[in-house]
Each structure stands twice: as structure tokens, then as C-alpha cells.
């Protein structure tokens, strides 16, 4: 039978299901989950399992909130319980598979996930090579591709160079019509001399 602390944790996790797609995760709801999880540390294995199952089974747009809750409870537990913290090691056992569940989330949510794991790497929170996770690799590739598309869309089109004026051609500033061409002369023995006598 679940204890009152575990029941509270399940209730708070259900509140995360109200996250609206495309909108920021509610910080107060994440903190409520982290608080309930911390208070259920007497049954930390079941508490950790509940959060992991939420991330695996919740709609894709809700899963990032579960990762934020893991981050919050691990930070709090490590700060308050220090060496007696049970959550970091327990979440660390399945953290790779848990994060992989966000592969179905939007690019924006996956980019926020990358920021979280970068902080975890800096703090050495989990003994995991997050760069090797498929979801992290894919997110970085997708981010680079999106950036390249944005840059191509923003860059002006290359202008074709204006044609240079031909010899004996005056360019008018006020007319769009080309200037008249000089009479064309043809080659031959009588070029430029007019027709020979007897043919006029």
C-alpha cells in the first residue's frame, strides 16, 4: 500500500499532465513534484520509479517537466543530505534510458534537455557520458540544420552584375530604352567607300 508521501507524489505528477503543448513548463508544478519526491525518500526506490514511469508514459510535451523534477530533487537531496543522498545514485541507474524517452519531444524541448545535461556534466552529478546518447546527438544535428536553414533564409540573394556599356553606346539616366546603334558597316573591298561607279 502506498504511503501518504507516495500518494502526494503521484498526485503532483498528474498535475504535470496539464502542461499545455508549446508553453513553458510550470516551475511551481515542477517544484511541487520535487518536494513530494524528496519527502518520499523513505521509499526512494518507489519514488524514483514513479518519476521514471511518468517520463516514459506521459505525452511527449510533458516529459521535459519530469526531467526538470529529477534535476530539482537531486540538487536538493545532494545539498541537504550530502553523502546520505539516495536519489542521485538511484536515478543514475536508468538516467540514459529515461532521457532517451524525450526523443519524441519537440526540438525546443530537446534543446532544453541538452542544456540540463550540460549542467549535470559540469557538476558531475551523474557518472554518464550524455554525449553518447542518441537523443543528444540527434538534437545537436537537428539544431545545426535548423540554424543553417535560418541563415540561408535571412541572407540576401546575390545580385547579378549590371552589364557594361558597349563601345560607342551612351547610357541614358532617364530612359529605360537602349540608345540607338550606329549604322552597321559590312566588310569587303568597298567597305566605307559607297558603291562603285556604274551601280548608282
PDB file of C-alpha atoms in Angstrom:
ATOM      1  CA  UNK A   1       0.000   0.000   0.000  1.00  0.00           C
ATOM      2  CA  UNK A   2       1.340   3.422  -0.965  1.00  0.00           C
ATOM      3  CA  UNK A   3       2.199   5.794   1.816  1.00  0.00           C
ATOM      4  CA  UNK A   4       0.731   9.280   2.045  1.00  0.00           C
ATOM      5  CA  UNK A   5       4.016  10.704   0.688  1.00  0.00           C
ATOM      6  CA  UNK A   6       3.888   8.475  -2.388  1.00  0.00           C
ATOM      7  CA  UNK A   7       0.238   9.310  -2.974  1.00  0.00           C
ATOM      8  CA  UNK A   8       1.117  13.009  -2.867  1.00  0.00           C
ATOM      9  CA  UNK A   9       3.911  12.394  -5.375  1.00  0.00           C
ATOM     10  CA  UNK A  10       1.516  10.645  -7.779  1.00  0.00           C
ATOM     11  CA  UNK A  11      -0.979  13.496  -7.415  1.00  0.00           C
ATOM     12  CA  UNK A  12       1.679  16.084  -8.215  1.00  0.00           C
ATOM     13  CA  UNK A  13       2.887  14.083 -11.214  1.00  0.00           C
ATOM     14  CA  UNK A  14      -0.675  14.029 -12.525  1.00  0.00           C
ATOM     15  CA  UNK A  15      -0.699  17.824 -12.285  1.00  0.00           C
ATOM     16  CA  UNK A  16       2.204  17.915 -14.739  1.00  0.00           C
ATOM     17  CA  UNK A  17      -0.101  16.325 -17.312  1.00  0.00           C
ATOM     18  CA  UNK A  18      -1.858  19.683 -17.535  1.00  0.00           C
ATOM     19  CA  UNK A  19       1.185  21.147 -19.286  1.00  0.00           C
ATOM     20  CA  UNK A  20      -0.006  22.827 -22.491  1.00  0.00           C
ATOM     21  CA  UNK A  21       1.915  21.980 -25.682  1.00  0.00           C
ATOM     22  CA  UNK A  22       4.096  24.850 -26.845  1.00  0.00           C
ATOM     23  CA  UNK A  23       4.056  26.637 -23.474  1.00  0.00           C
ATOM     24  CA  UNK A  24       6.754  26.779 -20.820  1.00  0.00           C
ATOM     25  CA  UNK A  25       6.749  24.183 -18.075  1.00  0.00           C
ATOM     26  CA  UNK A  26       5.271  25.470 -14.822  1.00  0.00           C
ATOM     27  CA  UNK A  27       8.150  25.942 -12.370  1.00  0.00           C
ATOM     28  CA  UNK A  28       5.777  25.734  -9.385  1.00  0.00           C
ATOM     29  CA  UNK A  29       4.447  22.347 -10.538  1.00  0.00           C
ATOM     30  CA  UNK A  30       7.976  21.021 -11.051  1.00  0.00           C
ATOM     31  CA  UNK A  31       8.977  22.166  -7.570  1.00  0.00           C
ATOM     32  CA  UNK A  32       5.861  20.530  -6.126  1.00  0.00           C
ATOM     33  CA  UNK A  33       6.872  17.207  -7.694  1.00  0.00           C
ATOM     34  CA  UNK A  34      10.450  17.568  -6.455  1.00  0.00           C
ATOM     35  CA  UNK A  35       9.222  18.388  -2.940  1.00  0.00           C
ATOM     36  CA  UNK A  36       6.873  15.395  -2.869  1.00  0.00           C
ATOM     37  CA  UNK A  37       9.613  13.103  -4.182  1.00  0.00           C
ATOM     38  CA  UNK A  38      12.053  14.338  -1.547  1.00  0.00           C
ATOM     39  CA  UNK A  39       9.531  13.815   1.228  1.00  0.00           C
ATOM     40  CA  UNK A  40       9.028  10.235  -0.004  1.00  0.00           C
ATOM     41  CA  UNK A  41      12.734   9.462   0.427  1.00  0.00           C
ATOM     42  CA  UNK A  42      11.834   6.773   2.981  1.00  0.00           C
ATOM     43  CA  UNK A  43      10.659   4.812  -0.064  1.00  0.00           C
ATOM     44  CA  UNK A  44      13.025   6.427  -2.532  1.00  0.00           C
ATOM     45  CA  UNK A  45      13.100   3.421  -4.870  1.00  0.00           C
ATOM     46  CA  UNK A  46       9.363   3.630  -5.445  1.00  0.00           C
ATOM     47  CA  UNK A  47       9.518   7.414  -5.684  1.00  0.00           C
ATOM     48  CA  UNK A  48      12.233   7.277  -8.339  1.00  0.00           C
ATOM     49  CA  UNK A  49      10.323   4.608 -10.239  1.00  0.00           C
ATOM     50  CA  UNK A  50       7.191   6.785 -10.240  1.00  0.00           C
ATOM     51  CA  UNK A  51       9.049   9.724 -11.813  1.00  0.00           C
ATOM     52  CA  UNK A  52      10.767   7.490 -14.376  1.00  0.00           C
ATOM     53  CA  UNK A  53       7.454   5.910 -15.389  1.00  0.00           C
ATOM     54  CA  UNK A  54       5.892   9.342 -15.758  1.00  0.00           C
ATOM     55  CA  UNK A  55       8.615  10.379 -18.222  1.00  0.00           C
ATOM     56  CA  UNK A  56       8.235   7.156 -20.190  1.00  0.00           C
ATOM     57  CA  UNK A  57       4.428   7.151 -20.409  1.00  0.00           C
ATOM     58  CA  UNK A  58       3.415  10.819 -20.360  1.00  0.00           C
ATOM     59  CA  UNK A  59       2.629  12.697 -23.607  1.00  0.00           C
ATOM     60  CA  UNK A  60       5.774  13.887 -25.373  1.00  0.00           C
ATOM     61  CA  UNK A  61       5.194  17.554 -24.469  1.00  0.00           C
ATOM     62  CA  UNK A  62       5.050  16.699 -20.724  1.00  0.00           C
ATOM     63  CA  UNK A  63       8.262  14.689 -20.448  1.00  0.00           C
ATOM     64  CA  UNK A  64      10.665  17.599 -20.085  1.00  0.00           C
ATOM     65  CA  UNK A  65       8.838  18.558 -16.883  1.00  0.00           C
ATOM     66  CA  UNK A  66       9.768  15.152 -15.464  1.00  0.00           C
ATOM     67  CA  UNK A  67      13.436  15.760 -16.265  1.00  0.00           C
ATOM     68  CA  UNK A  68      13.237  19.130 -14.527  1.00  0.00           C
ATOM     69  CA  UNK A  69      11.786  17.354 -11.483  1.00  0.00           C
ATOM     70  CA  UNK A  70      14.724  14.903 -11.453  1.00  0.00           C
ATOM     71  CA  UNK A  71      17.110  17.843 -11.608  1.00  0.00           C
ATOM     72  CA  UNK A  72      15.346  19.661  -8.763  1.00  0.00           C
ATOM     73  CA  UNK A  73      15.079  16.707  -6.362  1.00  0.00           C
ATOM     74  CA  UNK A  74      18.686  15.602  -6.986  1.00  0.00           C
ATOM     75  CA  UNK A  75      20.002  19.105  -6.343  1.00  0.00           C
ATOM     76  CA  UNK A  76      18.006  19.435  -3.142  1.00  0.00           C
ATOM     77  CA  UNK A  77      18.848  15.976  -1.870  1.00  0.00           C
ATOM     78  CA  UNK A  78      22.551  16.375  -2.593  1.00  0.00           C
ATOM     79  CA  UNK A  79      22.633  19.777  -0.879  1.00  0.00           C
ATOM     80  CA  UNK A  80      20.680  18.746   2.241  1.00  0.00           C
ATOM     81  CA  UNK A  81      21.577  15.083   2.709  1.00  0.00           C
ATOM     82  CA  UNK A  82      25.091  15.196   1.230  1.00  0.00           C
ATOM     83  CA  UNK A  83      26.618  11.698   1.466  1.00  0.00           C
ATOM     84  CA  UNK A  84      23.288  10.230   2.589  1.00  0.00           C
ATOM     85  CA  UNK A  85      21.537  11.354  -0.608  1.00  0.00           C
ATOM     86  CA  UNK A  86      19.745   8.331  -2.132  1.00  0.00           C
ATOM     87  CA  UNK A  87      18.340   9.948  -5.277  1.00  0.00           C
ATOM     88  CA  UNK A  88      21.365  10.707  -7.481  1.00  0.00           C
ATOM     89  CA  UNK A  89      22.621   7.126  -7.472  1.00  0.00           C
ATOM     90  CA  UNK A  90      19.116   5.693  -7.948  1.00  0.00           C
ATOM     91  CA  UNK A  91      18.146   7.988 -10.821  1.00  0.00           C
ATOM     92  CA  UNK A  92      21.608   7.449 -12.302  1.00  0.00           C
ATOM     93  CA  UNK A  93      20.983   3.737 -12.851  1.00  0.00           C
ATOM     94  CA  UNK A  94      18.422   4.359 -15.600  1.00  0.00           C
ATOM     95  CA  UNK A  95      19.095   8.004 -16.498  1.00  0.00           C
ATOM     96  CA  UNK A  96      20.224   7.205 -20.052  1.00  0.00           C
ATOM     97  CA  UNK A  97      17.104   5.239 -20.911  1.00  0.00           C
ATOM     98  CA  UNK A  98      14.917   7.785 -19.145  1.00  0.00           C
ATOM     99  CA  UNK A  99      16.273  10.704 -21.175  1.00  0.00           C
ATOM    100  CA  UNK A 100      16.006   8.718 -24.387  1.00  0.00           C
ATOM    101  CA  UNK A 101      12.222   8.868 -23.931  1.00  0.00           C
ATOM    102  CA  UNK A 102      12.397  12.543 -24.931  1.00  0.00           C
ATOM    103  CA  UNK A 103      13.407  11.580 -28.465  1.00  0.00           C
ATOM    104  CA  UNK A 104       9.754  12.024 -29.454  1.00  0.00           C
ATOM    105  CA  UNK A 105       9.591  15.529 -27.954  1.00  0.00           C
ATOM    106  CA  UNK A 106       9.811  18.770 -29.938  1.00  0.00           C
ATOM    107  CA  UNK A 107      13.168  20.213 -30.966  1.00  0.00           C
ATOM    108  CA  UNK A 108      12.691  23.060 -28.480  1.00  0.00           C
ATOM    109  CA  UNK A 109      12.161  20.628 -25.581  1.00  0.00           C
ATOM    110  CA  UNK A 110      15.137  18.534 -26.665  1.00  0.00           C
ATOM    111  CA  UNK A 111      17.314  21.654 -26.846  1.00  0.00           C
ATOM    112  CA  UNK A 112      16.347  22.435 -23.243  1.00  0.00           C
ATOM    113  CA  UNK A 113      17.219  18.851 -22.345  1.00  0.00           C
ATOM    114  CA  UNK A 114      20.704  19.380 -23.786  1.00  0.00           C
ATOM    115  CA  UNK A 115      21.142  22.425 -21.531  1.00  0.00           C
ATOM    116  CA  UNK A 116      20.156  20.365 -18.481  1.00  0.00           C
ATOM    117  CA  UNK A 117      22.589  17.543 -19.211  1.00  0.00           C
ATOM    118  CA  UNK A 118      25.353  20.083 -19.883  1.00  0.00           C
ATOM    119  CA  UNK A 119      24.838  21.366 -16.336  1.00  0.00           C
ATOM    120  CA  UNK A 120      24.847  17.820 -14.996  1.00  0.00           C
ATOM    121  CA  UNK A 121      28.119  17.157 -16.804  1.00  0.00           C
ATOM    122  CA  UNK A 122      29.723  20.308 -15.377  1.00  0.00           C
ATOM    123  CA  UNK A 123      28.632  19.378 -11.851  1.00  0.00           C
ATOM    124  CA  UNK A 124      29.491  15.683 -12.373  1.00  0.00           C
ATOM    125  CA  UNK A 125      26.073  14.833 -10.997  1.00  0.00           C
ATOM    126  CA  UNK A 126      25.774  11.523 -12.842  1.00  0.00           C
ATOM    127  CA  UNK A 127      28.558   9.215 -13.976  1.00  0.00           C
ATOM    128  CA  UNK A 128      27.181   9.033 -17.525  1.00  0.00           C
ATOM    129  CA  UNK A 129      28.540  10.089 -20.929  1.00  0.00           C
ATOM    130  CA  UNK A 130      25.481  12.016 -22.092  1.00  0.00           C
ATOM    131  CA  UNK A 131      27.152  12.931 -25.397  1.00  0.00           C
ATOM    132  CA  UNK A 132      26.841   9.300 -26.468  1.00  0.00           C
ATOM    133  CA  UNK A 133      23.037   9.262 -26.066  1.00  0.00           C
ATOM    134  CA  UNK A 134      21.191   9.103 -29.392  1.00  0.00           C
ATOM    135  CA  UNK A 135      18.690  11.784 -28.330  1.00  0.00           C
ATOM    136  CA  UNK A 136      21.515  14.236 -27.552  1.00  0.00           C
ATOM    137  CA  UNK A 137      23.318  13.543 -30.843  1.00  0.00           C
ATOM    138  CA  UNK A 138      20.115  13.907 -32.843  1.00  0.00           C
ATOM    139  CA  UNK A 139      19.178  17.148 -31.095  1.00  0.00           C
ATOM    140  CA  UNK A 140      22.541  18.729 -31.858  1.00  0.00           C
ATOM    141  CA  UNK A 141      22.329  17.639 -35.508  1.00  0.00           C
ATOM    142  CA  UNK A 142      18.776  18.991 -35.811  1.00  0.00           C
ATOM    143  CA  UNK A 143      19.807  22.266 -34.158  1.00  0.00           C
ATOM    144  CA  UNK A 144      22.669  22.780 -36.620  1.00  0.00           C
ATOM    145  CA  UNK A 145      20.394  22.023 -39.566  1.00  0.00           C
ATOM    146  CA  UNK A 146      17.750  24.470 -38.295  1.00  0.00           C
ATOM    147  CA  UNK A 147      20.389  27.176 -37.823  1.00  0.00           C
ATOM    148  CA  UNK A 148      21.707  26.681 -41.357  1.00  0.00           C
ATOM    149  CA  UNK A 149      18.204  26.942 -42.798  1.00  0.00           C
ATOM    150  CA  UNK A 150      17.583  30.144 -40.856  1.00  0.00           C
ATOM    151  CA  UNK A 151      20.844  31.681 -42.053  1.00  0.00           C
ATOM    152  CA  UNK A 152      20.099  30.794 -45.673  1.00  0.00           C
ATOM    153  CA  UNK A 153      16.633  32.300 -45.388  1.00  0.00           C
ATOM    154  CA  UNK A 154      17.964  35.508 -43.824  1.00  0.00           C
ATOM    155  CA  UNK A 155      20.853  36.082 -46.254  1.00  0.00           C
ATOM    156  CA  UNK A 156      20.044  38.424 -49.233  1.00  0.00           C
ATOM    157  CA  UNK A 157      20.095  36.972 -52.697  1.00  0.00           C
ATOM    158  CA  UNK A 158      23.233  37.604 -54.689  1.00  0.00           C
ATOM    159  CA  UNK A 159      22.686  40.406 -57.171  1.00  0.00           C
ATOM    160  CA  UNK A 160      23.689  39.812 -60.772  1.00  0.00           C
ATOM    161  CA  UNK A 161      26.232  42.379 -62.034  1.00  0.00           C
ATOM    162  CA  UNK A 162      24.926  45.111 -64.352  1.00  0.00           C
ATOM    163  CA  UNK A 163      26.037  44.744 -67.983  1.00  0.00           C
ATOM    164  CA  UNK A 164      28.846  47.074 -69.010  1.00  0.00           C
ATOM    165  CA  UNK A 165      28.078  49.660 -71.724  1.00  0.00           C
ATOM    166  CA  UNK A 166      29.137  48.669 -75.234  1.00  0.00           C
ATOM    167  CA  UNK A 167      31.592  50.845 -77.181  1.00  0.00           C
ATOM    168  CA  UNK A 168      30.000  53.947 -78.834  1.00  0.00           C
ATOM    169  CA  UNK A 169      26.981  53.472 -76.552  1.00  0.00           C
ATOM    170  CA  UNK A 170      25.703  56.272 -74.369  1.00  0.00           C
ATOM    171  CA  UNK A 171      23.760  55.241 -71.291  1.00  0.00           C
ATOM    172  CA  UNK A 172      20.817  57.485 -70.506  1.00  0.00           C
ATOM    173  CA  UNK A 173      19.879  58.090 -66.894  1.00  0.00           C
ATOM    174  CA  UNK A 174      16.284  58.914 -67.785  1.00  0.00           C
ATOM    175  CA  UNK A 175      15.276  56.332 -70.367  1.00  0.00           C
ATOM    176  CA  UNK A 176      14.850  52.619 -69.985  1.00  0.00           C
ATOM    177  CA  UNK A 177      15.134  52.147 -73.767  1.00  0.00           C
ATOM    178  CA  UNK A 178      18.547  51.243 -75.185  1.00  0.00           C
ATOM    179  CA  UNK A 179      20.267  54.057 -77.160  1.00  0.00           C
ATOM    180  CA  UNK A 180      20.251  53.837 -80.986  1.00  0.00           C
ATOM    181  CA  UNK A 181      23.009  51.789 -82.521  1.00  0.00           C
ATOM    182  CA  UNK A 182      25.351  53.360 -85.181  1.00  0.00           C
ATOM    183  CA  UNK A 183      24.860  52.153 -88.790  1.00  0.00           C
ATOM    184  CA  UNK A 184      26.417  48.780 -89.193  1.00  0.00           C
ATOM    185  CA  UNK A 185      29.121  48.502 -91.839  1.00  0.00           C
ATOM    186  CA  UNK A 186      29.870  45.350 -93.747  1.00  0.00           C
ATOM    187  CA  UNK A 187      33.269  44.204 -94.771  1.00  0.00           C
ATOM    188  CA  UNK A 188      34.522  43.716 -98.342  1.00  0.00           C
ATOM    189  CA  UNK A 189      36.620  45.659-100.841  1.00  0.00           C
ATOM    190  CA  UNK A 190      34.169  48.609-100.925  1.00  0.00           C
ATOM    191  CA  UNK A 191      33.591  48.925 -97.170  1.00  0.00           C
ATOM    192  CA  UNK A 192      33.062  52.580 -96.219  1.00  0.00           C
ATOM    193  CA  UNK A 193      33.504  53.879 -99.818  1.00  0.00           C
ATOM    194  CA  UNK A 194      29.973  53.620-101.191  1.00  0.00           C
ATOM    195  CA  UNK A 195      29.018  51.622-104.270  1.00  0.00           C
ATOM    196  CA  UNK A 196      31.404  51.803-107.286  1.00  0.00           C
ATOM    197  CA  UNK A 197      30.525  53.943-110.258  1.00  0.00           C
ATOM    198  CA  UNK A 198      28.093  52.391-112.674  1.00  0.00           C
ATOM    199  CA  UNK A 199      25.973  50.926-109.922  1.00  0.00           C
ATOM    200  CA  UNK A 200      24.366  54.132-108.550  1.00  0.00           C
TER     201      UNK A 200
END
